[in-house]
mmCIF file of C-alpha atoms in Angstrom:
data_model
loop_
_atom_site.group_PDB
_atom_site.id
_atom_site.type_symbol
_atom_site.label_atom_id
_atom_site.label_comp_id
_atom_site.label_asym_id
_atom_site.label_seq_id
_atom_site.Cartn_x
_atom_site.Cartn_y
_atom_site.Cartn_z
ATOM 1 C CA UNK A 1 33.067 -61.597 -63.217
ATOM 2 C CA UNK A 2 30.666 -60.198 -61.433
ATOM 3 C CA UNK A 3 29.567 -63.140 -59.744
ATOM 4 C CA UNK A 4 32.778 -63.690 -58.509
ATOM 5 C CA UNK A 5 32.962 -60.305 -57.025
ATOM 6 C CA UNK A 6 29.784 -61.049 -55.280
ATOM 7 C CA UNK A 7 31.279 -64.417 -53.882
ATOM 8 C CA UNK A 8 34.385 -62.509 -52.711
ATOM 9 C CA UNK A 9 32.177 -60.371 -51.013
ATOM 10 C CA UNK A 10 30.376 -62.510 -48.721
ATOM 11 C CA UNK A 11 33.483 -64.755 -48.195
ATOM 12 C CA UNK A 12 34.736 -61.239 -46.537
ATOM 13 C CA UNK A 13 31.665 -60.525 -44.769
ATOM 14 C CA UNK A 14 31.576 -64.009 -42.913
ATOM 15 C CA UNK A 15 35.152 -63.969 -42.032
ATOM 16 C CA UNK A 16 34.602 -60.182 -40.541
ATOM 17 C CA UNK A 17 31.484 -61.371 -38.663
ATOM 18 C CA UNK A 18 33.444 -64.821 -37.542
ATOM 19 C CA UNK A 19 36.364 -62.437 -36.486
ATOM 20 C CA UNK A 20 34.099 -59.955 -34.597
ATOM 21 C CA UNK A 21 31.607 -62.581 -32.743
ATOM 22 C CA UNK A 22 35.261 -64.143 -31.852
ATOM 23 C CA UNK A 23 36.602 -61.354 -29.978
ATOM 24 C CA UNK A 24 33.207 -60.085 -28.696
ATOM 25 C CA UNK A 25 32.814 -64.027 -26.782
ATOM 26 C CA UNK A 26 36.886 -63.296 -25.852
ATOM 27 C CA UNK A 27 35.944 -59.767 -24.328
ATOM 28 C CA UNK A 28 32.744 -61.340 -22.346
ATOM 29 C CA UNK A 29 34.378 -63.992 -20.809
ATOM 30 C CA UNK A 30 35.792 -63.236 -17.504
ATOM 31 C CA UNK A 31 39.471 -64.206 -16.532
ATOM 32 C CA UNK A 32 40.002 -67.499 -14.821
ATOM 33 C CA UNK A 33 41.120 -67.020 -11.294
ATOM 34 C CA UNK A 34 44.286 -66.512 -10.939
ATOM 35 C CA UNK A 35 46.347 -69.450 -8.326
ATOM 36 C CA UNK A 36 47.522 -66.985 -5.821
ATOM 37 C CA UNK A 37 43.155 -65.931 -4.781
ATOM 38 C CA UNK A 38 43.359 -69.657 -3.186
ATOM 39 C CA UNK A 39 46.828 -70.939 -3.077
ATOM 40 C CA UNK A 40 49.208 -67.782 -2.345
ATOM 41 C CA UNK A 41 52.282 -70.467 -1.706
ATOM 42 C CA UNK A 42 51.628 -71.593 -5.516
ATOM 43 C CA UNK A 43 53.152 -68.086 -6.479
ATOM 44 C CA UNK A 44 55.036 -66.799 -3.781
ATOM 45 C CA UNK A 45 56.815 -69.466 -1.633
ATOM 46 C CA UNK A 46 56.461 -69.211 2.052
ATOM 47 C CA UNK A 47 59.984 -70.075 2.408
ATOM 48 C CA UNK A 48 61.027 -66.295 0.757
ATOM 49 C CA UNK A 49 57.767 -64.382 1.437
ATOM 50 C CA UNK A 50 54.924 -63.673 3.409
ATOM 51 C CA UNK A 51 52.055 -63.415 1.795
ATOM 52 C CA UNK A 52 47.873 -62.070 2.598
ATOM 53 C CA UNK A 53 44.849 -62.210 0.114
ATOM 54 C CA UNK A 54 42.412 -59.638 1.145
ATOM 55 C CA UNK A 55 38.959 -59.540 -0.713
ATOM 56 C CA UNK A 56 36.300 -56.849 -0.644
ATOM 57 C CA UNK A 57 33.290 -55.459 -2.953
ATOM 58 C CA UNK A 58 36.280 -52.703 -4.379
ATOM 59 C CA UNK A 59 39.686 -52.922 -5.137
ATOM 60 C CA UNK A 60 40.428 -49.996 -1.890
ATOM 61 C CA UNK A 61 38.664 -52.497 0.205
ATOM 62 C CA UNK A 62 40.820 -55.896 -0.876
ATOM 63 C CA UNK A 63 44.041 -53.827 -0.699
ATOM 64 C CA UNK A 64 43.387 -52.710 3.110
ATOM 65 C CA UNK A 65 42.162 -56.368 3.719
ATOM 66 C CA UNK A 66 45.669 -57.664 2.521
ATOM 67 C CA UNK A 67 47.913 -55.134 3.976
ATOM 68 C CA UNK A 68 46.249 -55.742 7.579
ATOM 69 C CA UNK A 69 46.443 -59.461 7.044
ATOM 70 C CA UNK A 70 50.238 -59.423 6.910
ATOM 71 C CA UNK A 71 50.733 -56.378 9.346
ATOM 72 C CA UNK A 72 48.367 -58.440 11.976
ATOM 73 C CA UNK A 73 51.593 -61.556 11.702
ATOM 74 C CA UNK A 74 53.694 -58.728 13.935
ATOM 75 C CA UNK A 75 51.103 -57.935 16.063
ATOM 76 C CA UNK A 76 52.383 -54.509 16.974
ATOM 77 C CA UNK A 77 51.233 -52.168 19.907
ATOM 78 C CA UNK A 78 53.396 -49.271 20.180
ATOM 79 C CA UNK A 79 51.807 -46.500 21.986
ATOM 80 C CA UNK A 80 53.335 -42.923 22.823
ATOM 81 C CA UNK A 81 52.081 -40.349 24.515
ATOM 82 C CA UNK A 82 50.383 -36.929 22.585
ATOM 83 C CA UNK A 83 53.819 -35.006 22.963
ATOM 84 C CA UNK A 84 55.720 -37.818 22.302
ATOM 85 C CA UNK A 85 53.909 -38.373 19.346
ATOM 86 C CA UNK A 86 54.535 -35.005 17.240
ATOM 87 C CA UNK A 87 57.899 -35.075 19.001
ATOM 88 C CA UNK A 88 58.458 -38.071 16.817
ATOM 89 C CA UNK A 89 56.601 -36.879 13.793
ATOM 90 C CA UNK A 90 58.841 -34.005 13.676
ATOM 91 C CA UNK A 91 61.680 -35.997 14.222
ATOM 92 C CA UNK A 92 61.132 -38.128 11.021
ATOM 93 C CA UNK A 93 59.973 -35.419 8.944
ATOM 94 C CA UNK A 94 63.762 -34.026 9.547
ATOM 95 C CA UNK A 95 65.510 -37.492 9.045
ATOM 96 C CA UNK A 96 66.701 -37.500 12.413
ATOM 97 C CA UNK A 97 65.009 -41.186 13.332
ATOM 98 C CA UNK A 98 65.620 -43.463 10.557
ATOM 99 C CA UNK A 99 62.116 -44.701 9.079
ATOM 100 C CA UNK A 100 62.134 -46.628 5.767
ATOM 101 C CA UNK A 101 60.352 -45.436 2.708
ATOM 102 C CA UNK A 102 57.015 -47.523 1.796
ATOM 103 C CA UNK A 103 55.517 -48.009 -1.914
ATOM 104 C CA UNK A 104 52.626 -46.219 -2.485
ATOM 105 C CA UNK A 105 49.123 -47.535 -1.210
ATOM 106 C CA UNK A 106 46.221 -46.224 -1.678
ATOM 107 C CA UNK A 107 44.385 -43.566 0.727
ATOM 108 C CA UNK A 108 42.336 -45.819 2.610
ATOM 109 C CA UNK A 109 44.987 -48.001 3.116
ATOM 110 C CA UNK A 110 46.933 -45.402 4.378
ATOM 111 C CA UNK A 111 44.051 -43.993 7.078
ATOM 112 C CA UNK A 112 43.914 -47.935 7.820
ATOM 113 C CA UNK A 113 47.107 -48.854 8.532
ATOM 114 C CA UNK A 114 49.987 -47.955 10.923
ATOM 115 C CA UNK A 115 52.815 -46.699 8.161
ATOM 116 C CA UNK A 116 55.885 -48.748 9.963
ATOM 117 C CA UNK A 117 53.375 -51.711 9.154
ATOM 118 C CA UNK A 118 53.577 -50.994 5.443
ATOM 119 C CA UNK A 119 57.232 -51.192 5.426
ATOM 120 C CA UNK A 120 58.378 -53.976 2.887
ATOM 121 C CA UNK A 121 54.745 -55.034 1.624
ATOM 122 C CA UNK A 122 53.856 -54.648 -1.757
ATOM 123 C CA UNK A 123 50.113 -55.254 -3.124
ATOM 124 C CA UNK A 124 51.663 -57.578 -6.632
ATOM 125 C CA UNK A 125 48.482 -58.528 -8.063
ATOM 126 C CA UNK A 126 44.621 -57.494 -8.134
ATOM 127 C CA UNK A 127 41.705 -59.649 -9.731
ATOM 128 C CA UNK A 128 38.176 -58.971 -10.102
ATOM 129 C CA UNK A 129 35.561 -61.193 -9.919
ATOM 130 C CA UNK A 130 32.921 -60.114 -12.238
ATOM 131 C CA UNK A 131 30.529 -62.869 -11.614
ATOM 132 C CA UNK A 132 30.357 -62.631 -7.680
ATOM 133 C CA UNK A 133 31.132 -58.689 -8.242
ATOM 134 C CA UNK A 134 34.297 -58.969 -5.749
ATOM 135 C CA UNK A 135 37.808 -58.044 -5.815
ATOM 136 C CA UNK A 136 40.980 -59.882 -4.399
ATOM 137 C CA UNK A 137 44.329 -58.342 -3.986
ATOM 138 C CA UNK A 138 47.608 -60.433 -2.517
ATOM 139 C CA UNK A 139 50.060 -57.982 -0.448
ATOM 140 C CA UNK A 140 53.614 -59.459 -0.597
ATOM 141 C CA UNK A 141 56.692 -59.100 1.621
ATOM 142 C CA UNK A 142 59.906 -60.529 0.580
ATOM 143 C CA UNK A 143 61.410 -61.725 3.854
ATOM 144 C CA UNK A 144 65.528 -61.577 2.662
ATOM 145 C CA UNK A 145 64.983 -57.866 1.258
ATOM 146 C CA UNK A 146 62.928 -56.904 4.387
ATOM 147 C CA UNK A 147 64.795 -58.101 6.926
ATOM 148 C CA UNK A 148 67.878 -56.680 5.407
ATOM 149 C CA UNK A 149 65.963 -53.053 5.897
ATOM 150 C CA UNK A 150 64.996 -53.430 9.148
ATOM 151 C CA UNK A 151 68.851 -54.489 10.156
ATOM 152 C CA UNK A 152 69.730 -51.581 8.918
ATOM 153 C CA UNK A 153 67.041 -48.734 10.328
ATOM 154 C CA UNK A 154 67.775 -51.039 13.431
ATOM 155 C CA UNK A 155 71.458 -49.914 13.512
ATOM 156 C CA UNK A 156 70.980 -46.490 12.127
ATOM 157 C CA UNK A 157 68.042 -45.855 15.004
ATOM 158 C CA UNK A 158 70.774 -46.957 17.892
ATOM 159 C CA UNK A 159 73.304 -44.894 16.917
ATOM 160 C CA UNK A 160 70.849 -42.037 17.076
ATOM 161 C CA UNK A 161 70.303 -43.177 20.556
ATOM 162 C CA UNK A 162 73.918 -43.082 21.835
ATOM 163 C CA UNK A 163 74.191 -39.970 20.138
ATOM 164 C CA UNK A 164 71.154 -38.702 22.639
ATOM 165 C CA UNK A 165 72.499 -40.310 25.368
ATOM 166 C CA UNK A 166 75.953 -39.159 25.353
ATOM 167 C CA UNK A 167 74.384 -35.123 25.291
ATOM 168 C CA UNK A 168 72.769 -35.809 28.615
ATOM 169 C CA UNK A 169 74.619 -33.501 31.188
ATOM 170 C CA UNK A 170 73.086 -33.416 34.563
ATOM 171 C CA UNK A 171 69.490 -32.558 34.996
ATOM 172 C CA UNK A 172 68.609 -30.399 33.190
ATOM 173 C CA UNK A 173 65.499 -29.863 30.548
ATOM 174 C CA UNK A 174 67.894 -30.741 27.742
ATOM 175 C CA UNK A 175 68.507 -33.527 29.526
ATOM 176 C CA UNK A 176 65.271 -35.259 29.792
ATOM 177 C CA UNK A 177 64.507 -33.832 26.337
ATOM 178 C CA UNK A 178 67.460 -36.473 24.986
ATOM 179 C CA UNK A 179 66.620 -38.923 27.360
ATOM 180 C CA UNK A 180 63.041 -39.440 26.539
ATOM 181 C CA UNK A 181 63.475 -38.673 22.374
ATOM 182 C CA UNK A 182 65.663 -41.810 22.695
ATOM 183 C CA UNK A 183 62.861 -43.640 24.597
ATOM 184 C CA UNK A 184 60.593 -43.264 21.420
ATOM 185 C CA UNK A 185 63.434 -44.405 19.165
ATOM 186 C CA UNK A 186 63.746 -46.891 21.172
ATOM 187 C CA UNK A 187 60.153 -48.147 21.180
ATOM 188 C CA UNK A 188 60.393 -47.591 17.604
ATOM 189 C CA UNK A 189 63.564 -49.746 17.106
ATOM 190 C CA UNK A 190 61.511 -52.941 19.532
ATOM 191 C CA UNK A 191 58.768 -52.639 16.759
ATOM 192 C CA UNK A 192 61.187 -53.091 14.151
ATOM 193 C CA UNK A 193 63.490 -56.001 16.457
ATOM 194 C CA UNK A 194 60.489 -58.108 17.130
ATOM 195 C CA UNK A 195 59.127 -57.688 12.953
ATOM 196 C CA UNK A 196 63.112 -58.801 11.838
ATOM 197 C CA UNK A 197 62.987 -61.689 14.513
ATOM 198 C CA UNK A 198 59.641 -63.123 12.697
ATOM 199 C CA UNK A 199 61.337 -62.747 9.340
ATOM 200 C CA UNK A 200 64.864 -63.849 10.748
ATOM 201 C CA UNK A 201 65.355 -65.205 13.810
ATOM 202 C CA UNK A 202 68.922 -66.212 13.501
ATOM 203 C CA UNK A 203 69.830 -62.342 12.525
ATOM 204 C CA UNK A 204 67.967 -61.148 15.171
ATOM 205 C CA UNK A 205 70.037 -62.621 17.522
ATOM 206 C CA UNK A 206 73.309 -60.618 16.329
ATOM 207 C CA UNK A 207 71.689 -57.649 17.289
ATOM 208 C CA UNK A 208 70.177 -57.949 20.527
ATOM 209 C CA UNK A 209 73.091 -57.445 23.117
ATOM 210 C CA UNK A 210 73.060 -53.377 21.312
ATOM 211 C CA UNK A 211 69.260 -52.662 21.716
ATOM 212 C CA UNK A 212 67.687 -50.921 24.203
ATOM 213 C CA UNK A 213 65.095 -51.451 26.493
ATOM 214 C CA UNK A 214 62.212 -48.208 26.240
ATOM 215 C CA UNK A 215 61.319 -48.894 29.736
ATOM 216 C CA UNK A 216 64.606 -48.689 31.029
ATOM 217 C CA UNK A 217 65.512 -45.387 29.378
ATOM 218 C CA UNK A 218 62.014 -44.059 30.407
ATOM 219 C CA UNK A 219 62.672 -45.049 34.341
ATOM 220 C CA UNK A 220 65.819 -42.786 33.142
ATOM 221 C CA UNK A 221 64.178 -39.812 31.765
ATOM 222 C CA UNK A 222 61.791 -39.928 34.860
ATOM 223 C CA UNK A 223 64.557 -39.960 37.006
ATOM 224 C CA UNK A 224 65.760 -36.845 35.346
ATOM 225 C CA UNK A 225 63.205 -35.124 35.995
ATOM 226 C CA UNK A 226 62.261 -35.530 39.964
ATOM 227 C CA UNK A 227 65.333 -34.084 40.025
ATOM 228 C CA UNK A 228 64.634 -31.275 37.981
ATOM 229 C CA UNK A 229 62.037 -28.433 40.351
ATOM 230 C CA UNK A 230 60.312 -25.996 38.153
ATOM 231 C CA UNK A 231 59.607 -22.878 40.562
ATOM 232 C CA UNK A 232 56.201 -21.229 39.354
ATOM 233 C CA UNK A 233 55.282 -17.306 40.213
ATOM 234 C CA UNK A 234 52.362 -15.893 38.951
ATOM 235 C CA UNK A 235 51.668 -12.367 40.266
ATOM 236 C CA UNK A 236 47.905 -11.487 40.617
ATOM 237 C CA UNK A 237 47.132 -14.962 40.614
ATOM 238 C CA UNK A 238 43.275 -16.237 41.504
ATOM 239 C CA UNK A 239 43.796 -18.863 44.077
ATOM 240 C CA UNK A 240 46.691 -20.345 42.645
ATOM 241 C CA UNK A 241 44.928 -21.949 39.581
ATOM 242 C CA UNK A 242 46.545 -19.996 36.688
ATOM 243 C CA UNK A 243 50.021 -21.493 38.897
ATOM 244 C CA UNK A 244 48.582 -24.961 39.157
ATOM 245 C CA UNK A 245 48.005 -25.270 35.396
ATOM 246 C CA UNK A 246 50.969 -24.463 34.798
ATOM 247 C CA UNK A 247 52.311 -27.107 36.969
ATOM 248 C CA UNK A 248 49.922 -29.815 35.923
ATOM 249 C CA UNK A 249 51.829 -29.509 32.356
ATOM 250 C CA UNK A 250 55.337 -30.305 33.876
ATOM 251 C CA UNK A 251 53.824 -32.741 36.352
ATOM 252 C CA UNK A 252 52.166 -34.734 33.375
ATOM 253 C CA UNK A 253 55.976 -34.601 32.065
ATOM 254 C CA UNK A 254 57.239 -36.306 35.278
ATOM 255 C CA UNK A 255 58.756 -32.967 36.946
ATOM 256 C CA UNK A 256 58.600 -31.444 40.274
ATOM 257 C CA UNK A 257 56.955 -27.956 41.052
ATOM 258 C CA UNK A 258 57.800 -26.076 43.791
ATOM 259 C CA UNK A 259 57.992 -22.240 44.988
ATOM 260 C CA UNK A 260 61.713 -21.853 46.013
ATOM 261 C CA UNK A 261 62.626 -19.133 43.937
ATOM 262 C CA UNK A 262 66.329 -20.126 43.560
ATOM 263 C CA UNK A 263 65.846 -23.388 41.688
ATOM 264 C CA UNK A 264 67.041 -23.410 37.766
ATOM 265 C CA UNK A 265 64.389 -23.148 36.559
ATOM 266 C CA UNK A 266 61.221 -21.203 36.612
ATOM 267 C CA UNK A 267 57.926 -20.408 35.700
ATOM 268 C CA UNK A 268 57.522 -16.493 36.416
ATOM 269 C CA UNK A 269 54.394 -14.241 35.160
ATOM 270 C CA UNK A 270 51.474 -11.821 35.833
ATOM 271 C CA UNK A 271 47.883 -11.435 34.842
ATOM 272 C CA UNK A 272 45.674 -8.446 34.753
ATOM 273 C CA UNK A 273 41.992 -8.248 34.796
ATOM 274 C CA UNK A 274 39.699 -5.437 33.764
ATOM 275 C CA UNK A 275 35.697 -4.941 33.613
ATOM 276 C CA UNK A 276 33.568 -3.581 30.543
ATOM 277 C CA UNK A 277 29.821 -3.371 30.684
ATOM 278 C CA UNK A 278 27.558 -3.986 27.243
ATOM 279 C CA UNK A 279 25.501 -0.889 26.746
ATOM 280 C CA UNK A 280 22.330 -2.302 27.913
ATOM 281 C CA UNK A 281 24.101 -3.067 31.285
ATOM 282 C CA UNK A 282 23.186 -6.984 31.376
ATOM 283 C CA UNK A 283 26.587 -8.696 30.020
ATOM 284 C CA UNK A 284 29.623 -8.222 31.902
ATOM 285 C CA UNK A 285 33.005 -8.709 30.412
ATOM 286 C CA UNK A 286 36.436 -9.406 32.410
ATOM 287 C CA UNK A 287 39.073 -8.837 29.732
ATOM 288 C CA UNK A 288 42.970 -10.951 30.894
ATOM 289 C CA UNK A 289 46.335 -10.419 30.112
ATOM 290 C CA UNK A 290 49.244 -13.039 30.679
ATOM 291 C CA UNK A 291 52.455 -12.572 30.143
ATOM 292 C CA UNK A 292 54.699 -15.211 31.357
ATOM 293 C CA UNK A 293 57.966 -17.135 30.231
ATOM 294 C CA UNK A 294 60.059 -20.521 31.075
ATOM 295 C CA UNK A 295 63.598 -19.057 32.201
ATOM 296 C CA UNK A 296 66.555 -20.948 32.995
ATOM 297 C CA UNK A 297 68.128 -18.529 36.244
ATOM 298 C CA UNK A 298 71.719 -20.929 35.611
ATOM 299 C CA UNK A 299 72.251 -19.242 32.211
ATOM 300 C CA UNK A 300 69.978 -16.185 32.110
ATOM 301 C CA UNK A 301 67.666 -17.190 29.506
ATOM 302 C CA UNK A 302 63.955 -17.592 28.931
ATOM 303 C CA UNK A 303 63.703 -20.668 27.355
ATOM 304 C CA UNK A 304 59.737 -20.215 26.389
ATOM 305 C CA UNK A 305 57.592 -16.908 26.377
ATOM 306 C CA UNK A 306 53.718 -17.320 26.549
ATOM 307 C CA UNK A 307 51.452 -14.662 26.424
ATOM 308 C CA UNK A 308 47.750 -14.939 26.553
ATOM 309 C CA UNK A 309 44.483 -12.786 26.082
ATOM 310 C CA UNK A 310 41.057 -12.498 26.004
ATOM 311 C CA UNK A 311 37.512 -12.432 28.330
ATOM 312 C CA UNK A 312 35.074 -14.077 30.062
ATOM 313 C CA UNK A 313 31.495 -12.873 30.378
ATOM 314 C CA UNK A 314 28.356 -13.374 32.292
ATOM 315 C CA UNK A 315 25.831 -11.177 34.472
ATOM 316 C CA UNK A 316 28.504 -11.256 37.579
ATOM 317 C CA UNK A 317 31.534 -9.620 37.961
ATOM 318 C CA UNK A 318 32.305 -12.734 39.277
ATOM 319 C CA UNK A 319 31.197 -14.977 37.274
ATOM 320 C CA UNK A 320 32.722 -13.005 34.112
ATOM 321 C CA UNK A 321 36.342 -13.626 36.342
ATOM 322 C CA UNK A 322 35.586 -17.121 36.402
ATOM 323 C CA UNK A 323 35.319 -17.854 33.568
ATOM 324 C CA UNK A 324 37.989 -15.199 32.211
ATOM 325 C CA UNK A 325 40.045 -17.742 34.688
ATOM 326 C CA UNK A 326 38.583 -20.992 32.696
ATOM 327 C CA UNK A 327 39.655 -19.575 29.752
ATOM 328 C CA UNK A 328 43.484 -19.104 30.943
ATOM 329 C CA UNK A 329 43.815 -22.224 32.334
ATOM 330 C CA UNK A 330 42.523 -24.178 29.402
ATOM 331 C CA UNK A 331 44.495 -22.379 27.218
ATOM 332 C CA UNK A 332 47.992 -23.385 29.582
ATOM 333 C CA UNK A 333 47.059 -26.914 29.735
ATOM 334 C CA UNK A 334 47.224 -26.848 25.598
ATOM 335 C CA UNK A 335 49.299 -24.086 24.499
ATOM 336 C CA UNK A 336 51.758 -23.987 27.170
ATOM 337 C CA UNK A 337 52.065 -27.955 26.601
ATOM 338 C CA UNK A 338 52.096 -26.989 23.035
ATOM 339 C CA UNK A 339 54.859 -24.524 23.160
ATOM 340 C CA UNK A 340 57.015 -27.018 25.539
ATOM 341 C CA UNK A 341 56.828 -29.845 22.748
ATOM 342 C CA UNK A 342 57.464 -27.594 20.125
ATOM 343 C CA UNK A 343 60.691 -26.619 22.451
ATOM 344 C CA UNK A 344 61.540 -29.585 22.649
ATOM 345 C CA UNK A 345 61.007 -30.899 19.060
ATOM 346 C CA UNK A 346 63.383 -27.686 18.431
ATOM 347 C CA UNK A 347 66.317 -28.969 20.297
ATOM 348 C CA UNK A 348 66.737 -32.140 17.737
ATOM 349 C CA UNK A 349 66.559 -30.400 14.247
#
């Protein structure tokens, strides 16, 4: 009896050890490469997607590789201008240009890769290489499914135009303001044409007689405003450079400046300077005050009010001015420009 107990017994200690050495040589050996790393078409069939391997030394670093490898098929190069730009961010954060949500990548994709190039691609599939210590991911885009998306943000984005275009009424600020939001929707709505006509030509097609051209409505918008003179009065001005900064900001926008006082709309404002001495005599400070606003003299209001503060110092009286007038004019170019975007960015939510 008790040599069969013993038997037993080491009949269950082999098959444990058998068992365990089994799954330790199943745990050590690395997968097999999977078809898509060299053959993406054996997996995903060029007729229905498009397809990118990226590799890298991490899995962050394959993903961004294969995102940018499908994104670079569109070759897109939209640029906008710095107001344009948070215009437009705005303007999608409040669902008022339609965008198209993405799946979720991961950060470094994200600082990598323009977001409207994300639209449609999924990352399917990672593998790591153990043996060459690499990693290989394959982004995906289903052609049907994304095409049929950007039809649609396609139609939604030019009936936001018309809707701009039909509030333009004369020259005015407004004006331009509609007229040049629907020139970035519009540049937004080529980057999506020329990505649909890549995935479907034929569809394409149906659409282009209703899109329109960015240029065009920019030569628009520009029109607008030559015919738009911003008067600019600044009392207690130094030379007329606290005036001239505030024209370069509406010249950068395409609008005249001039100094006949009856024109719509105007610029009006003083500044005040004042001296302080440091206790030991050496520093000299020249404190400024502006208060100033953006009226519109057709319907009696002041569009934007900007108020500024603060000093300039050096060993001169004059020199503390100067630079008490370095300090105002720096602060127009960005926070008057500022407050003007945000203005505008106002008039669409």
């Amino acid at each position: 009896m008790k040599k069969n107990i013993f038997v037993i017994a080491v009949l269950m200690f082999a098959i444990t050890f058998c068992f365990a050495a089994s799954k330790k040589e199943k745990a050590e050996k690395p997968a097999s490469m999977p078809k898509w790393v060299n053959t993406p078409s054996a997996v995903y069939s060029a007729q229905d997607y498009l397809v990118s391997v990226g590799e890298g030394f991490d899995r962050s670093a394959a993903e961004v590789k294969a995102v940018q490898g499908i994104a670079a098929t569109f070759k897109q190069d939209v640029k906008s201008d710095e107001t344009a730009k948070s215009v437009m961010v705005q303007a999608r954060k409040d669902g008022v240009v339609a965008t198209a949500q993405i799946s979720s990548f991961d950060q470094q994709v994200m600082r990598s890769v323009n977001e409207d190039d994300l639209i449609g691609i999924e990352i399917k599939e990672y593998w790591n290489d153990t043996k060459n210590n690499k990693w290989y991911a394959i982004a995906v885009m289903e052609k049907n499914k994304t095409a049929e998306l950007y039809r649609d943000l396609i139609k939604a984005n030019i009936a936001s135009i018309n809707k701009m275009l039909n509030e333009i009424n004369g020259n005015t600020i407004d004006s331009y303001t509609c007229c040049k939001f629907a020139v970035e929707v519009s540049k937004i709505n080529e980057g999506y044409y020329s990505r649909l006509a890549v995935l479907k030509p034929a569809e394409s097609n149906f659409l282009k007689d209703d899109m329109y051209s960015s240029k065009k409505l920019q030569l628009r918008a520009l029109e607008i405003a030559n015919n738009i003179p911003v008067c600019i009065v600044i009392e207690n001005d130094v030379n007329g450079q606290i005036a001239q900064a505030f024209a370069s900001v509406f010249k950068n926008l395409g609008f005249k400046t001039t100094f006949n006082p009856g024109s719509r709309y105007m610029v009006a404002g003083s500044v005040t300077f004042s001296e302080s001495k440091t206790s030991d005599n050496k520093t000299i400070h020249c404190k400024y005050v502006l208060d100033s606003y953006l009226a519109d003299n057709q319907t009696d209001k002041n569009i934007i009010p900007f108020s500024l503060n603060g000093r300039g110092s050096n060993i001169t009286s004059e020199g503390a001015k100067t630079r008490a007038v370095n300090s105002i004019v720096k602060k127009i170019n960005e926070g008057f420009a500022e407050s003007l975007n945000g203005y505008m960015t106002q008039f669409f939510e």
